[in-house]
Amino acid sequence: MTIRQKVLLAEPDKELSASLSAMLFKHGYEVLPVVSGEEAMRMATSHCPEIILLELELPDMNGIQVLDSVREWSLQPIIMLSEQTEEQIVAETLEHCADDYVVKPVRELELLARMQAAI
């Protein structure tokens, strides 16, 4: 039996979440999908994923707030996902100790490589 690494996927777009979940599952990951920042913080605590993929713009809070909250108690790798490409926004997330920043639409091989590098 192969043990799959857990990925917490905080993505409010249900179609994108389903697509990313299927792709990650195909590559051997167990995916824990959530749609809000509150859910992401709760699942990060209760399920201890190996990595967190965190959308910058969640319906209930900014992803940076989730990032800061998780960083208070954990060094789990966190990759921010966003359609925003502005240098200032990317820099801000990295200053808040995100491990990486991936621009959507996500390219499969790039995301997988960045995840492996972070883990």
mmCIF file with all atom_site columns, C-alpha atoms in Angstrom:
data_model
loop_
_atom_site.group_PDB
_atom_site.id
_atom_site.type_symbol
_atom_site.label_atom_id
_atom_site.label_alt_id
_atom_site.label_comp_id
_atom_site.label_asym_id
_atom_site.label_entity_id
_atom_site.label_seq_id
_atom_site.pdbx_PDB_ins_code
_atom_site.Cartn_x
_atom_site.Cartn_y
_atom_site.Cartn_z
_atom_site.occupancy
_atom_site.B_iso_or_equiv
_atom_site.pdbx_formal_charge
_atom_site.auth_seq_id
_atom_site.auth_comp_id
_atom_site.auth_asym_id
_atom_site.auth_atom_id
_atom_site.pdbx_PDB_model_num
ATOM 1   C CA . MET A 1 1   ? 0.000   0.000  0.000   1.00 0.00 ? 1   MET A CA 1
ATOM 2   C CA . THR A 1 2   ? 1.355   3.392  -1.008  1.00 0.00 ? 2   THR A CA 1
ATOM 3   C CA . ILE A 1 3   ? 0.906   6.266  1.400   1.00 0.00 ? 3   ILE A CA 1
ATOM 4   C CA . ARG A 1 4   ? -0.061  9.413  -0.458  1.00 0.00 ? 4   ARG A CA 1
ATOM 5   C CA . GLN A 1 5   ? 1.287   12.779 0.643   1.00 0.00 ? 5   GLN A CA 1
ATOM 6   C CA . LYS A 1 6   ? -1.524  15.084 1.752   1.00 0.00 ? 6   LYS A CA 1
ATOM 7   C CA . VAL A 1 7   ? -2.097  18.357 -0.087  1.00 0.00 ? 7   VAL A CA 1
ATOM 8   C CA . LEU A 1 8   ? -4.419  20.945 1.408   1.00 0.00 ? 8   LEU A CA 1
ATOM 9   C CA . LEU A 1 9   ? -5.939  22.806 -1.536  1.00 0.00 ? 9   LEU A CA 1
ATOM 10  C CA . ALA A 1 10  ? -7.656  26.085 -0.594  1.00 0.00 ? 10  ALA A CA 1
ATOM 11  C CA . GLU A 1 11  ? -9.348  27.109 -3.840  1.00 0.00 ? 11  GLU A CA 1
ATOM 12  C CA . PRO A 1 12  ? -12.832 28.681 -3.937  1.00 0.00 ? 12  PRO A CA 1
ATOM 13  C CA . ASP A 1 13  ? -13.363 28.076 -7.671  1.00 0.00 ? 13  ASP A CA 1
ATOM 14  C CA . LYS A 1 14  ? -15.042 24.653 -7.616  1.00 0.00 ? 14  LYS A CA 1
ATOM 15  C CA . GLU A 1 15  ? -14.195 23.779 -11.226 1.00 0.00 ? 15  GLU A CA 1
ATOM 16  C CA . LEU A 1 16  ? -10.532 24.685 -10.775 1.00 0.00 ? 16  LEU A CA 1
ATOM 17  C CA . SER A 1 17  ? -10.432 22.873 -7.451  1.00 0.00 ? 17  SER A CA 1
ATOM 18  C CA . ALA A 1 18  ? -11.835 19.716 -9.049  1.00 0.00 ? 18  ALA A CA 1
ATOM 19  C CA . SER A 1 19  ? -9.381  19.956 -11.937 1.00 0.00 ? 19  SER A CA 1
ATOM 20  C CA . LEU A 1 20  ? -6.364  20.503 -9.668  1.00 0.00 ? 20  LEU A CA 1
ATOM 21  C CA . SER A 1 21  ? -7.541  17.757 -7.304  1.00 0.00 ? 21  SER A CA 1
ATOM 22  C CA . ALA A 1 22  ? -7.793  15.256 -10.172 1.00 0.00 ? 22  ALA A CA 1
ATOM 23  C CA . MET A 1 23  ? -4.368  16.225 -11.490 1.00 0.00 ? 23  MET A CA 1
ATOM 24  C CA . LEU A 1 24  ? -2.753  15.950 -8.046  1.00 0.00 ? 24  LEU A CA 1
ATOM 25  C CA . PHE A 1 25  ? -4.471  12.619 -7.350  1.00 0.00 ? 25  PHE A CA 1
ATOM 26  C CA . LYS A 1 26  ? -3.186  11.316 -10.699 1.00 0.00 ? 26  LYS A CA 1
ATOM 27  C CA . HIS A 1 27  ? 0.330   12.162 -9.515  1.00 0.00 ? 27  HIS A CA 1
ATOM 28  C CA . GLY A 1 28  ? -0.030  10.316 -6.229  1.00 0.00 ? 28  GLY A CA 1
ATOM 29  C CA . TYR A 1 29  ? -1.278  12.958 -3.800  1.00 0.00 ? 29  TYR A CA 1
ATOM 30  C CA . GLU A 1 30  ? -4.214  12.808 -1.405  1.00 0.00 ? 30  GLU A CA 1
ATOM 31  C CA . VAL A 1 31  ? -6.067  16.105 -1.827  1.00 0.00 ? 31  VAL A CA 1
ATOM 32  C CA . LEU A 1 32  ? -7.960  17.865 0.943   1.00 0.00 ? 32  LEU A CA 1
ATOM 33  C CA . PRO A 1 33  ? -10.016 20.532 -0.875  1.00 0.00 ? 33  PRO A CA 1
ATOM 34  C CA . VAL A 1 34  ? -11.481 23.520 0.977   1.00 0.00 ? 34  VAL A CA 1
ATOM 35  C CA . VAL A 1 35  ? -13.069 26.749 -0.230  1.00 0.00 ? 35  VAL A CA 1
ATOM 36  C CA . SER A 1 36  ? -12.489 29.202 2.630   1.00 0.00 ? 36  SER A CA 1
ATOM 37  C CA . GLY A 1 37  ? -9.723  30.533 4.826   1.00 0.00 ? 37  GLY A CA 1
ATOM 38  C CA . GLU A 1 38  ? -11.420 29.274 7.998   1.00 0.00 ? 38  GLU A CA 1
ATOM 39  C CA . GLU A 1 39  ? -11.631 25.767 6.551   1.00 0.00 ? 39  GLU A CA 1
ATOM 40  C CA . ALA A 1 40  ? -8.000  25.956 5.427   1.00 0.00 ? 40  ALA A CA 1
ATOM 41  C CA . MET A 1 41  ? -6.783  26.886 8.907   1.00 0.00 ? 41  MET A CA 1
ATOM 42  C CA . ARG A 1 42  ? -8.907  24.168 10.518  1.00 0.00 ? 42  ARG A CA 1
ATOM 43  C CA . MET A 1 43  ? -7.733  21.464 8.066   1.00 0.00 ? 43  MET A CA 1
ATOM 44  C CA . ALA A 1 44  ? -4.085  22.553 8.311   1.00 0.00 ? 44  ALA A CA 1
ATOM 45  C CA . THR A 1 45  ? -4.308  21.997 12.060  1.00 0.00 ? 45  THR A CA 1
ATOM 46  C CA . SER A 1 46  ? -6.300  18.773 12.075  1.00 0.00 ? 46  SER A CA 1
ATOM 47  C CA . HIS A 1 47  ? -4.848  16.950 9.057   1.00 0.00 ? 47  HIS A CA 1
ATOM 48  C CA . CYS A 1 48  ? -1.195  18.126 8.997   1.00 0.00 ? 48  CYS A CA 1
ATOM 49  C CA . PRO A 1 49  ? -0.759  18.113 5.214   1.00 0.00 ? 49  PRO A CA 1
ATOM 50  C CA . GLU A 1 50  ? 2.722   17.878 3.730   1.00 0.00 ? 50  GLU A CA 1
ATOM 51  C CA . ILE A 1 51  ? 2.014   21.014 1.678   1.00 0.00 ? 51  ILE A CA 1
ATOM 52  C CA . ILE A 1 52  ? -0.650  23.703 1.358   1.00 0.00 ? 52  ILE A CA 1
ATOM 53  C CA . LEU A 1 53  ? -1.752  25.232 -1.949  1.00 0.00 ? 53  LEU A CA 1
ATOM 54  C CA . LEU A 1 54  ? -3.423  28.475 -0.949  1.00 0.00 ? 54  LEU A CA 1
ATOM 55  C CA . GLU A 1 55  ? -5.413  30.835 -3.163  1.00 0.00 ? 55  GLU A CA 1
ATOM 56  C CA . LEU A 1 56  ? -4.630  34.465 -2.416  1.00 0.00 ? 56  LEU A CA 1
ATOM 57  C CA . GLU A 1 57  ? -8.261  35.605 -2.663  1.00 0.00 ? 57  GLU A CA 1
ATOM 58  C CA . LEU A 1 58  ? -10.590 33.508 -0.530  1.00 0.00 ? 58  LEU A CA 1
ATOM 59  C CA . PRO A 1 59  ? -14.259 34.374 0.049   1.00 0.00 ? 59  PRO A CA 1
ATOM 60  C CA . ASP A 1 60  ? -13.928 34.985 3.793   1.00 0.00 ? 60  ASP A CA 1
ATOM 61  C CA . MET A 1 61  ? -10.404 36.402 4.078   1.00 0.00 ? 61  MET A CA 1
ATOM 62  C CA . ASN A 1 62  ? -7.177  37.149 2.273   1.00 0.00 ? 62  ASN A CA 1
ATOM 63  C CA . GLY A 1 63  ? -4.873  34.182 1.784   1.00 0.00 ? 63  GLY A CA 1
ATOM 64  C CA . ILE A 1 64  ? -2.079  36.151 3.445   1.00 0.00 ? 64  ILE A CA 1
ATOM 65  C CA . GLN A 1 65  ? -4.136  36.108 6.663   1.00 0.00 ? 65  GLN A CA 1
ATOM 66  C CA . VAL A 1 66  ? -4.289  32.314 6.445   1.00 0.00 ? 66  VAL A CA 1
ATOM 67  C CA . LEU A 1 67  ? -0.569  32.195 5.669   1.00 0.00 ? 67  LEU A CA 1
ATOM 68  C CA . ASP A 1 68  ? 0.241   34.351 8.712   1.00 0.00 ? 68  ASP A CA 1
ATOM 69  C CA . SER A 1 69  ? -1.994  32.248 10.950  1.00 0.00 ? 69  SER A CA 1
ATOM 70  C CA . VAL A 1 70  ? -0.421  28.963 9.862   1.00 0.00 ? 70  VAL A CA 1
ATOM 71  C CA . ARG A 1 71  ? 3.088   30.428 10.171  1.00 0.00 ? 71  ARG A CA 1
ATOM 72  C CA . GLU A 1 72  ? 2.424   31.158 13.862  1.00 0.00 ? 72  GLU A CA 1
ATOM 73  C CA . TRP A 1 73  ? 2.670   27.435 14.596  1.00 0.00 ? 73  TRP A CA 1
ATOM 74  C CA . SER A 1 74  ? 3.960   25.616 11.515  1.00 0.00 ? 74  SER A CA 1
ATOM 75  C CA . LEU A 1 75  ? 6.624   25.563 8.831   1.00 0.00 ? 75  LEU A CA 1
ATOM 76  C CA . GLN A 1 76  ? 4.502   23.448 6.457   1.00 0.00 ? 76  GLN A CA 1
ATOM 77  C CA . PRO A 1 77  ? 5.370   24.395 2.887   1.00 0.00 ? 77  PRO A CA 1
ATOM 78  C CA . ILE A 1 78  ? 2.810   26.851 1.511   1.00 0.00 ? 78  ILE A CA 1
ATOM 79  C CA . ILE A 1 79  ? 2.533   27.754 -2.159  1.00 0.00 ? 79  ILE A CA 1
ATOM 80  C CA . MET A 1 80  ? 0.323   30.697 -2.959  1.00 0.00 ? 80  MET A CA 1
ATOM 81  C CA . LEU A 1 81  ? -1.908  30.475 -6.049  1.00 0.00 ? 81  LEU A CA 1
ATOM 82  C CA . SER A 1 82  ? -3.260  33.573 -7.766  1.00 0.00 ? 82  SER A CA 1
ATOM 83  C CA . GLU A 1 83  ? -4.137  35.158 -11.067 1.00 0.00 ? 83  GLU A CA 1
ATOM 84  C CA . GLN A 1 84  ? -2.416  38.322 -9.862  1.00 0.00 ? 84  GLN A CA 1
ATOM 85  C CA . THR A 1 85  ? 1.000   38.917 -11.402 1.00 0.00 ? 85  THR A CA 1
ATOM 86  C CA . GLU A 1 86  ? 1.903   42.291 -9.901  1.00 0.00 ? 86  GLU A CA 1
ATOM 87  C CA . GLU A 1 87  ? 5.429   42.204 -8.524  1.00 0.00 ? 87  GLU A CA 1
ATOM 88  C CA . GLN A 1 88  ? 4.400   43.982 -5.306  1.00 0.00 ? 88  GLN A CA 1
ATOM 89  C CA . ILE A 1 89  ? 1.766   41.338 -4.504  1.00 0.00 ? 89  ILE A CA 1
ATOM 90  C CA . VAL A 1 90  ? 4.143   38.460 -5.226  1.00 0.00 ? 90  VAL A CA 1
ATOM 91  C CA . ALA A 1 91  ? 6.823   40.081 -3.063  1.00 0.00 ? 91  ALA A CA 1
ATOM 92  C CA . GLU A 1 92  ? 4.358   40.669 -0.225  1.00 0.00 ? 92  GLU A CA 1
ATOM 93  C CA . THR A 1 93  ? 3.341   37.016 -0.085  1.00 0.00 ? 93  THR A CA 1
ATOM 94  C CA . LEU A 1 94  ? 6.979   35.917 -0.074  1.00 0.00 ? 94  LEU A CA 1
ATOM 95  C CA . GLU A 1 95  ? 7.740   38.446 2.689   1.00 0.00 ? 95  GLU A CA 1
ATOM 96  C CA . HIS A 1 96  ? 4.997   36.763 4.720   1.00 0.00 ? 96  HIS A CA 1
ATOM 97  C CA . CYS A 1 97  ? 6.961   33.504 4.404   1.00 0.00 ? 97  CYS A CA 1
ATOM 98  C CA . ALA A 1 98  ? 5.162   31.779 1.548   1.00 0.00 ? 98  ALA A CA 1
ATOM 99  C CA . ASP A 1 99  ? 7.482   29.162 0.100   1.00 0.00 ? 99  ASP A CA 1
ATOM 100 C CA . ASP A 1 100 ? 6.504   29.979 -3.471  1.00 0.00 ? 100 ASP A CA 1
ATOM 101 C CA . TYR A 1 101 ? 3.977   31.781 -5.663  1.00 0.00 ? 101 TYR A CA 1
ATOM 102 C CA . VAL A 1 102 ? 2.369   30.210 -8.719  1.00 0.00 ? 102 VAL A CA 1
ATOM 103 C CA . VAL A 1 103 ? 0.364   32.244 -11.212 1.00 0.00 ? 103 VAL A CA 1
ATOM 104 C CA . LYS A 1 104 ? -2.894  30.790 -12.529 1.00 0.00 ? 104 LYS A CA 1
ATOM 105 C CA . PRO A 1 105 ? -3.682  29.263 -14.881 1.00 0.00 ? 105 PRO A CA 1
ATOM 106 C CA . VAL A 1 106 ? -1.433  26.657 -13.326 1.00 0.00 ? 106 VAL A CA 1
ATOM 107 C CA . ARG A 1 107 ? 0.918   24.678 -15.519 1.00 0.00 ? 107 ARG A CA 1
ATOM 108 C CA . GLU A 1 108 ? 0.886   21.063 -14.340 1.00 0.00 ? 108 GLU A CA 1
ATOM 109 C CA . LEU A 1 109 ? 4.587   20.175 -14.529 1.00 0.00 ? 109 LEU A CA 1
ATOM 110 C CA . GLU A 1 110 ? 5.662   23.515 -13.077 1.00 0.00 ? 110 GLU A CA 1
ATOM 111 C CA . LEU A 1 111 ? 3.315   23.167 -10.096 1.00 0.00 ? 111 LEU A CA 1
ATOM 112 C CA . LEU A 1 112 ? 4.422   19.598 -9.434  1.00 0.00 ? 112 LEU A CA 1
ATOM 113 C CA . ALA A 1 113 ? 8.114   20.605 -9.581  1.00 0.00 ? 113 ALA A CA 1
ATOM 114 C CA . ARG A 1 114 ? 7.553   23.553 -7.246  1.00 0.00 ? 114 ARG A CA 1
ATOM 115 C CA . MET A 1 115 ? 5.653   21.334 -4.819  1.00 0.00 ? 115 MET A CA 1
ATOM 116 C CA . GLN A 1 116 ? 8.456   18.755 -4.764  1.00 0.00 ? 116 GLN A CA 1
ATOM 117 C CA . ALA A 1 117 ? 11.042  21.493 -4.225  1.00 0.00 ? 117 ALA A CA 1
ATOM 118 C CA . ALA A 1 118 ? 9.026   22.917 -1.308  1.00 0.00 ? 118 ALA A CA 1
ATOM 119 C CA . ILE A 1 119 ? 8.398   19.524 0.315   1.00 0.00 ? 119 ILE A CA 1
#
